[in-house]
Amino acid sequence: MLKVLKSGLFTAVHDIGRYGYLNKGVPVAGFMDGFSAKKANQLLGNDAHAAVLEITMTGPTLMFEDETYISMGGALLYATLNNEPIANYEVIKVKKGDILSYGKLEKGFRNYLAIKGGVKAPLVLGSQSFFSSVTKKNHLDDGDELEYDACSHFEPKISKLKVDSFLDEINLEVSQGPEYGNLSDRQLERLFGKKFSISNENNRMAYQLEEKIEGLQISMITSATLPGTIQLTPSGKLIILMKDGQTTGGYPRILQLSDKAISVLAQKKYGDEVCFKLNSQ
Amino acid sequence: MNKYSISIRPFGIHAILLEWPGRVDVAILEDILQFTQYLKECCLKNERWEIVPAYNSVTLIHREEPIDFKEIETKLLNWYKEDIKIVKRQKIVWRLPVCYDENFGIDLNEISQKSEKNIKEIIGLHTSHVYTVFGIGFLPGFTYLGGVPEELQFNRREEPRAKVLRGAVGLAGKQTGIYPQESPGGWNIIGNCPIPMFDPKAEEPCFVSVGDQVQFFKITRAEFDLYKIESEVGIYKLEKTVLDA
């Protein structure tokens, strides 16, 4: 068992997400930064899609009740195991009773804690990812317990990976969205000419951008949206749908983030800057 | 078949968007559903595509790998040209209970004033029409039901409410629908349906599909409480009629 002594700001279980229920309005959910989560899993020899803990900004305090191996990825979040500092992308042996706790966030926004064999949360509609209205919880609370399989011996193929550099990346690779063709030259110039900053309206559902551009006054019939879809509202607000984002929408879908760009954006927080780079598709 | 001119556009590198003429029209929806069923049963059988129909569009999403847009576009256009009338699609008409009690129908008075109709007439109008499920989205199990009579067409509320009850039945423009969970919402609320529209524990978490139809019937507060308990313990029997499209 993994005992949650303190839950942190927003700690949740996530795997690759929920497939097959978009036509019933169920979002994908899953890791916000899939690249980092997958790397943390791979170090432990886990399936790249295995469930991990997604830790946002302020980390939890956790007690391991069985021996195992862990690795962390994503945001640089100061962490200690029994008060000894540990680093991202290293395989670390954990003994019964060890306590993992987190301190200051240095860079990025979301850290991923992988456990050998994966975290075992209930499987709902084919995924262990937390999502309110589908799973019982959308984040862990103090005192919660999560299962995992004990592991006393494991020889990793690689015990350390070079830390990701994309926490510093500010370019978001995008391709044209279905309504891209409705944008004027002025709108395009603004979209690709200057930086945007992340507004305080940012969560697993969507990231809004602080700066507005000229809005689009076209009438749309509700149609599908995806994680990474950038919508432009009539008032000129840019909304970037993320993993818990709604599956349909009625605002023009002007751009679509690449998978990597979704991971890059997932590591941004209020006030961080980004800019769009159009992928010549 | 092949009655409409459809447009096909890329939607990122994992998805492709097919669009029919930009109208809310049952005939267009039928054509879309016939085609998507043909795709599922005959063309994309063993491929991992997710297919999301809504109003005048279908989005095909391939999560695993990037797709070759040109290749799939050509295939889709050819498949659409084929004569696919042979595909029989079953359509289900669901009869759903709604309690229009004043505790639930918090906007009934306002609607009554605006429409110059009394509450009984409004309930009569809402329950006498059969609505088509044009899309499912916004929340798990939220159905966009089209076919609202003109007398009941009102804009969304100027200020959305921060909290709308689970089961709330609302009106917005040409649409009506049921909030499957408590959420913020801007629709005009006229009643509440005790039957859960989304249950992750059920074998089929959302019994309604795009293309189905819904008709509401009026129940009392006592019936509401009873049906709620019955559906919680799994003994409520949904009323449905199966039609061949």
PDB file of N, CA and C in Angstrom, chain A residues 168-237:
ATOM      1  N   ASP A 168      11.957  24.049 -20.454  1.00  0.00           N
ATOM      2  CA  ASP A 168      12.279  25.423 -20.848  1.00  0.00           C
ATOM      3  C   ASP A 168      11.656  25.809 -22.184  1.00  0.00           C
ATOM      4  N   GLU A 169      11.109  24.833 -22.856  1.00  0.00           N
ATOM      5  CA  GLU A 169      10.568  25.069 -24.201  1.00  0.00           C
ATOM      6  C   GLU A 169       9.387  26.042 -24.115  1.00  0.00           C
ATOM      7  N   ILE A 170       9.373  27.056 -24.971  1.00  0.00           N
ATOM      8  CA  ILE A 170       8.196  27.926 -24.962  1.00  0.00           C
ATOM      9  C   ILE A 170       7.405  27.831 -26.279  1.00  0.00           C
ATOM     10  N   ASN A 171       8.006  27.176 -27.269  1.00  0.00           N
ATOM     11  CA  ASN A 171       7.303  27.023 -28.545  1.00  0.00           C
ATOM     12  C   ASN A 171       6.295  25.875 -28.471  1.00  0.00           C
ATOM     13  N   LEU A 172       5.099  26.152 -28.910  1.00  0.00           N
ATOM     14  CA  LEU A 172       4.074  25.108 -28.995  1.00  0.00           C
ATOM     15  C   LEU A 172       3.847  24.810 -30.467  1.00  0.00           C
ATOM     16  N   GLU A 173       4.162  23.572 -30.825  1.00  0.00           N
ATOM     17  CA  GLU A 173       3.982  23.172 -32.220  1.00  0.00           C
ATOM     18  C   GLU A 173       2.491  22.936 -32.483  1.00  0.00           C
ATOM     19  N   VAL A 174       1.959  23.625 -33.496  1.00  0.00           N
ATOM     20  CA  VAL A 174       0.531  23.479 -33.815  1.00  0.00           C
ATOM     21  C   VAL A 174       0.330  23.164 -35.290  1.00  0.00           C
ATOM     22  N   SER A 175      -0.782  22.525 -35.578  1.00  0.00           N
ATOM     23  CA  SER A 175      -1.183  22.409 -36.984  1.00  0.00           C
ATOM     24  C   SER A 175      -2.521  23.119 -37.142  1.00  0.00           C
ATOM     25  N   GLN A 176      -2.951  23.246 -38.384  1.00  0.00           N
ATOM     26  CA  GLN A 176      -4.190  23.978 -38.643  1.00  0.00           C
ATOM     27  C   GLN A 176      -5.388  23.233 -38.070  1.00  0.00           C
ATOM     28  N   GLY A 177      -6.258  23.955 -37.425  1.00  0.00           N
ATOM     29  CA  GLY A 177      -7.506  23.359 -36.964  1.00  0.00           C
ATOM     30  C   GLY A 177      -8.555  23.484 -38.056  1.00  0.00           C
ATOM     31  N   PRO A 178      -9.725  22.831 -37.894  1.00  0.00           N
ATOM     32  CA  PRO A 178     -10.729  22.848 -38.960  1.00  0.00           C
ATOM     33  C   PRO A 178     -11.157  24.255 -39.408  1.00  0.00           C
ATOM     34  N   GLU A 179     -11.198  25.219 -38.475  1.00  0.00           N
ATOM     35  CA  GLU A 179     -11.670  26.563 -38.866  1.00  0.00           C
ATOM     36  C   GLU A 179     -10.509  27.540 -39.081  1.00  0.00           C
ATOM     37  N   TYR A 180      -9.319  27.030 -39.256  1.00  0.00           N
ATOM     38  CA  TYR A 180      -8.138  27.877 -39.478  1.00  0.00           C
ATOM     39  C   TYR A 180      -8.362  28.833 -40.645  1.00  0.00           C
ATOM     40  N   GLY A 181      -9.023  28.322 -41.680  1.00  0.00           N
ATOM     41  CA  GLY A 181      -9.248  29.099 -42.897  1.00  0.00           C
ATOM     42  C   GLY A 181     -10.069  30.365 -42.686  1.00  0.00           C
ATOM     43  N   ASN A 182     -10.751  30.466 -41.561  1.00  0.00           N
ATOM     44  CA  ASN A 182     -11.559  31.664 -41.294  1.00  0.00           C
ATOM     45  C   ASN A 182     -10.755  32.815 -40.708  1.00  0.00           C
ATOM     46  N   LEU A 183      -9.484  32.563 -40.393  1.00  0.00           N
ATOM     47  CA  LEU A 183      -8.675  33.606 -39.754  1.00  0.00           C
ATOM     48  C   LEU A 183      -8.202  34.638 -40.770  1.00  0.00           C
ATOM     49  N   SER A 184      -8.195  35.900 -40.335  1.00  0.00           N
ATOM     50  CA  SER A 184      -7.716  36.973 -41.216  1.00  0.00           C
ATOM     51  C   SER A 184      -6.201  37.071 -41.102  1.00  0.00           C
ATOM     52  N   ASP A 185      -5.593  37.806 -42.028  1.00  0.00           N
ATOM     53  CA  ASP A 185      -4.148  38.013 -41.973  1.00  0.00           C
ATOM     54  C   ASP A 185      -3.750  38.657 -40.654  1.00  0.00           C
ATOM     55  N   ARG A 186      -4.589  39.588 -40.201  1.00  0.00           N
ATOM     56  CA  ARG A 186      -4.281  40.265 -38.943  1.00  0.00           C
ATOM     57  C   ARG A 186      -4.255  39.293 -37.765  1.00  0.00           C
ATOM     58  N   GLN A 187      -5.236  38.403 -37.765  1.00  0.00           N
ATOM     59  CA  GLN A 187      -5.300  37.412 -36.684  1.00  0.00           C
ATOM     60  C   GLN A 187      -4.095  36.465 -36.753  1.00  0.00           C
ATOM     61  N   LEU A 188      -3.752  36.062 -37.963  1.00  0.00           N
ATOM     62  CA  LEU A 188      -2.614  35.143 -38.131  1.00  0.00           C
ATOM     63  C   LEU A 188      -1.312  35.794 -37.676  1.00  0.00           C
ATOM     64  N   GLU A 189      -1.182  37.070 -38.045  1.00  0.00           N
ATOM     65  CA  GLU A 189       0.017  37.809 -37.677  1.00  0.00           C
ATOM     66  C   GLU A 189       0.181  37.857 -36.159  1.00  0.00           C
ATOM     67  N   ARG A 190      -0.937  38.120 -35.490  1.00  0.00           N
ATOM     68  CA  ARG A 190      -0.878  38.190 -34.024  1.00  0.00           C
ATOM     69  C   ARG A 190      -0.608  36.807 -33.416  1.00  0.00           C
ATOM     70  N   LEU A 191      -1.290  35.794 -33.966  1.00  0.00           N
ATOM     71  CA  LEU A 191      -1.133  34.439 -33.417  1.00  0.00           C
ATOM     72  C   LEU A 191       0.310  33.963 -33.463  1.00  0.00           C
ATOM     73  N   PHE A 192       0.957  34.228 -34.585  1.00  0.00           N
ATOM     74  CA  PHE A 192       2.299  33.678 -34.767  1.00  0.00           C
ATOM     75  C   PHE A 192       3.409  34.702 -34.571  1.00  0.00           C
ATOM     76  N   GLY A 193       3.017  35.962 -34.286  1.00  0.00           N
ATOM     77  CA  GLY A 193       4.024  37.000 -34.202  1.00  0.00           C
ATOM     78  C   GLY A 193       4.519  37.309 -32.805  1.00  0.00           C
ATOM     79  N   LYS A 194       3.722  37.019 -31.802  1.00  0.00           N
ATOM     80  CA  LYS A 194       4.103  37.421 -30.445  1.00  0.00           C
ATOM     81  C   LYS A 194       3.825  36.315 -29.446  1.00  0.00           C
ATOM     82  N   LYS A 195       4.381  36.525 -28.265  1.00  0.00           N
ATOM     83  CA  LYS A 195       4.166  35.550 -27.198  1.00  0.00           C
ATOM     84  C   LYS A 195       2.784  35.732 -26.560  1.00  0.00           C
ATOM     85  N   PHE A 196       2.339  34.681 -25.908  1.00  0.00           N
ATOM     86  CA  PHE A 196       1.109  34.717 -25.100  1.00  0.00           C
ATOM     87  C   PHE A 196       1.469  34.265 -23.701  1.00  0.00           C
ATOM     88  N   SER A 197       0.719  34.758 -22.711  1.00  0.00           N
ATOM     89  CA  SER A 197       0.993  34.243 -21.368  1.00  0.00           C
ATOM     90  C   SER A 197      -0.200  33.467 -20.829  1.00  0.00           C
ATOM     91  N   ILE A 198       0.112  32.514 -19.973  1.00  0.00           N
ATOM     92  CA  ILE A 198      -0.908  31.614 -19.421  1.00  0.00           C
ATOM     93  C   ILE A 198      -1.732  32.384 -18.388  1.00  0.00           C
ATOM     94  N   SER A 199      -3.047  32.346 -18.524  1.00  0.00           N
ATOM     95  CA  SER A 199      -3.902  33.054 -17.569  1.00  0.00           C
ATOM     96  C   SER A 199      -4.049  32.208 -16.305  1.00  0.00           C
ATOM     97  N   ASN A 200      -4.667  32.785 -15.281  1.00  0.00           N
ATOM     98  CA  ASN A 200      -4.851  31.973 -14.066  1.00  0.00           C
ATOM     99  C   ASN A 200      -5.981  30.960 -14.227  1.00  0.00           C
ATOM    100  N   GLU A 201      -6.696  31.047 -15.342  1.00  0.00           N
ATOM    101  CA  GLU A 201      -7.689  30.025 -15.668  1.00  0.00           C
ATOM    102  C   GLU A 201      -6.963  28.909 -16.398  1.00  0.00           C
ATOM    103  N   ASN A 202      -6.359  28.016 -15.639  1.00  0.00           N
ATOM    104  CA  ASN A 202      -5.714  26.879 -16.290  1.00  0.00           C
ATOM    105  C   ASN A 202      -5.836  25.668 -15.394  1.00  0.00           C
ATOM    106  N   ASN A 203      -6.300  24.582 -15.989  1.00  0.00           N
ATOM    107  CA  ASN A 203      -6.446  23.336 -15.234  1.00  0.00           C
ATOM    108  C   ASN A 203      -6.430  22.175 -16.217  1.00  0.00           C
ATOM    109  N   ARG A 204      -6.809  21.007 -15.734  1.00  0.00           N
ATOM    110  CA  ARG A 204      -6.739  19.828 -16.595  1.00  0.00           C
ATOM    111  C   ARG A 204      -7.755  19.896 -17.741  1.00  0.00           C
ATOM    112  N   MET A 205      -8.776  20.739 -17.601  1.00  0.00           N
ATOM    113  CA  MET A 205      -9.770  20.856 -18.669  1.00  0.00           C
ATOM    114  C   MET A 205      -9.282  21.755 -19.789  1.00  0.00           C
ATOM    115  N   ALA A 206      -8.740  22.901 -19.413  1.00  0.00           N
ATOM    116  CA  ALA A 206      -8.340  23.860 -20.443  1.00  0.00           C
ATOM    117  C   ALA A 206      -7.349  24.879 -19.900  1.00  0.00           C
ATOM    118  N   TYR A 207      -6.543  25.422 -20.785  1.00  0.00           N
ATOM    119  CA  TYR A 207      -5.672  26.548 -20.487  1.00  0.00           C
ATOM    120  C   TYR A 207      -6.217  27.746 -21.256  1.00  0.00           C
ATOM    121  N   GLN A 208      -6.432  28.862 -20.537  1.00  0.00           N
ATOM    122  CA  GLN A 208      -6.804  30.079 -21.254  1.00  0.00           C
ATOM    123  C   GLN A 208      -5.581  30.970 -21.330  1.00  0.00           C
ATOM    124  N   LEU A 209      -5.526  31.783 -22.373  1.00  0.00           N
ATOM    125  CA  LEU A 209      -4.392  32.683 -22.536  1.00  0.00           C
ATOM    126  C   LEU A 209      -4.816  34.089 -22.146  1.00  0.00           C
ATOM    127  N   GLU A 210      -3.866  34.826 -21.603  1.00  0.00           N
ATOM    128  CA  GLU A 210      -4.152  36.164 -21.081  1.00  0.00           C
ATOM    129  C   GLU A 210      -4.512  37.137 -22.207  1.00  0.00           C
ATOM    130  N   GLU A 211      -3.682  37.179 -23.234  1.00  0.00           N
ATOM    131  CA  GLU A 211      -3.866  38.163 -24.305  1.00  0.00           C
ATOM    132  C   GLU A 211      -4.977  37.717 -25.256  1.00  0.00           C
ATOM    133  N   LYS A 212      -5.817  38.679 -25.598  1.00  0.00           N
ATOM    134  CA  LYS A 212      -6.877  38.362 -26.559  1.00  0.00           C
ATOM    135  C   LYS A 212      -6.419  38.725 -27.963  1.00  0.00           C
ATOM    136  N   ILE A 213      -7.027  38.106 -28.951  1.00  0.00           N
ATOM    137  CA  ILE A 213      -6.827  38.562 -30.324  1.00  0.00           C
ATOM    138  C   ILE A 213      -8.206  38.939 -30.859  1.00  0.00           C
ATOM    139  N   GLU A 214      -8.249  39.439 -32.060  1.00  0.00           N
ATOM    140  CA  GLU A 214      -9.545  39.779 -32.654  1.00  0.00           C
ATOM    141  C   GLU A 214     -10.406  38.505 -32.705  1.00  0.00           C
ATOM    142  N   GLY A 215     -11.641  38.595 -32.266  1.00  0.00           N
ATOM    143  CA  GLY A 215     -12.485  37.405 -32.210  1.00  0.00           C
ATOM    144  C   GLY A 215     -12.994  36.952 -33.567  1.00  0.00           C
ATOM    145  N   LEU A 216     -13.592  35.779 -33.603  1.00  0.00           N
ATOM    146  CA  LEU A 216     -14.179  35.276 -34.844  1.00  0.00           C
ATOM    147  C   LEU A 216     -15.685  35.221 -34.669  1.00  0.00           C
ATOM    148  N   GLN A 217     -16.393  35.912 -35.540  1.00  0.00           N
ATOM    149  CA  GLN A 217     -17.854  35.949 -35.428  1.00  0.00           C
ATOM    150  C   GLN A 217     -18.480  35.012 -36.453  1.00  0.00           C
ATOM    151  N   ILE A 218     -18.100  33.754 -36.424  1.00  0.00           N
ATOM    152  CA  ILE A 218     -18.761  32.854 -37.365  1.00  0.00           C
ATOM    153  C   ILE A 218     -19.700  31.951 -36.583  1.00  0.00           C
ATOM    154  N   SER A 219     -20.806  31.585 -37.231  1.00  0.00           N
ATOM    155  CA  SER A 219     -21.739  30.743 -36.496  1.00  0.00           C
ATOM    156  C   SER A 219     -21.361  29.294 -36.753  1.00  0.00           C
ATOM    157  N   MET A 220     -21.235  28.554 -35.679  1.00  0.00           N
ATOM    158  CA  MET A 220     -20.759  27.174 -35.766  1.00  0.00           C
ATOM    159  C   MET A 220     -21.824  26.233 -35.228  1.00  0.00           C
ATOM    160  N   ILE A 221     -21.868  25.053 -35.776  1.00  0.00           N
ATOM    161  CA  ILE A 221     -22.723  24.019 -35.212  1.00  0.00           C
ATOM    162  C   ILE A 221     -21.816  23.140 -34.359  1.00  0.00           C
ATOM    163  N   THR A 222     -22.250  22.837 -33.143  1.00  0.00           N
ATOM    164  CA  THR A 222     -21.456  22.005 -32.223  1.00  0.00           C
ATOM    165  C   THR A 222     -20.862  20.786 -32.927  1.00  0.00           C
ATOM    166  N   SER A 223     -19.581  20.565 -32.660  1.00  0.00           N
ATOM    167  CA  SER A 223     -18.872  19.479 -33.328  1.00  0.00           C
ATOM    168  C   SER A 223     -17.723  19.032 -32.410  1.00  0.00           C
ATOM    169  N   ALA A 224     -17.038  17.960 -32.772  1.00  0.00           N
ATOM    170  CA  ALA A 224     -16.048  17.369 -31.864  1.00  0.00           C
ATOM    171  C   ALA A 224     -14.858  18.281 -31.575  1.00  0.00           C
ATOM    172  N   THR A 225     -14.339  18.172 -30.370  1.00  0.00           N
ATOM    173  CA  THR A 225     -13.077  18.820 -29.994  1.00  0.00           C
ATOM    174  C   THR A 225     -12.173  17.744 -29.402  1.00  0.00           C
ATOM    175  N   LEU A 226     -10.878  18.040 -29.375  1.00  0.00           N
ATOM    176  CA  LEU A 226      -9.889  17.051 -28.923  1.00  0.00           C
ATOM    177  C   LEU A 226      -8.962  17.695 -27.900  1.00  0.00           C
ATOM    178  N   PRO A 227      -8.234  16.886 -27.125  1.00  0.00           N
ATOM    179  CA  PRO A 227      -7.176  17.490 -26.328  1.00  0.00           C
ATOM    180  C   PRO A 227      -6.213  18.212 -27.269  1.00  0.00           C
ATOM    181  N   GLY A 228      -5.880  19.440 -26.927  1.00  0.00           N
ATOM    182  CA  GLY A 228      -4.977  20.219 -27.773  1.00  0.00           C
ATOM    183  C   GLY A 228      -5.677  21.109 -28.778  1.00  0.00           C
ATOM    184  N   THR A 229      -7.010  21.059 -28.810  1.00  0.00           N
ATOM    185  CA  THR A 229      -7.737  21.939 -29.734  1.00  0.00           C
ATOM    186  C   THR A 229      -7.726  23.366 -29.180  1.00  0.00           C
ATOM    187  N   ILE A 230      -7.369  24.330 -30.033  1.00  0.00           N
ATOM    188  CA  ILE A 230      -7.401  25.735 -29.620  1.00  0.00           C
ATOM    189  C   ILE A 230      -8.647  26.379 -30.205  1.00  0.00           C
ATOM    190  N   GLN A 231      -9.503  26.867 -29.299  1.00  0.00           N
ATOM    191  CA  GLN A 231     -10.731  27.523 -29.723  1.00  0.00           C
ATOM    192  C   GLN A 231     -10.573  29.033 -29.605  1.00  0.00           C
ATOM    193  N   LEU A 232     -11.159  29.729 -30.555  1.00  0.00           N
ATOM    194  CA  LEU A 232     -11.169  31.199 -30.496  1.00  0.00           C
ATOM    195  C   LEU A 232     -12.614  31.642 -30.302  1.00  0.00           C
ATOM    196  N   THR A 233     -12.857  32.354 -29.199  1.00  0.00           N
ATOM    197  CA  THR A 233     -14.238  32.767 -28.904  1.00  0.00           C
ATOM    198  C   THR A 233     -14.550  34.069 -29.647  1.00  0.00           C
ATOM    199  N   PRO A 234     -15.837  34.427 -29.744  1.00  0.00           N
ATOM    200  CA  PRO A 234     -16.185  35.692 -30.409  1.00  0.00           C
ATOM    201  C   PRO A 234     -15.524  36.894 -29.731  1.00  0.00           C
ATOM    202  N   SER A 235     -15.260  36.801 -28.424  1.00  0.00           N
ATOM    203  CA  SER A 235     -14.645  37.934 -27.733  1.00  0.00           C
ATOM    204  C   SER A 235     -13.126  37.970 -27.925  1.00  0.00           C
ATOM    205  N   GLY A 236     -12.577  36.969 -28.586  1.00  0.00           N
ATOM    206  CA  GLY A 236     -11.150  36.990 -28.884  1.00  0.00           C
ATOM    207  C   GLY A 236     -10.289  36.237 -27.885  1.00  0.00           C
ATOM    208  N   LYS A 237     -10.947  35.519 -26.978  1.00  0.00           N
ATOM    209  CA  LYS A 237     -10.209  34.734 -25.997  1.00  0.00           C
ATOM    210  C   LYS A 237      -9.765  33.416 -26.646  1.00  0.00           C
TER     211      LYS A 237
END
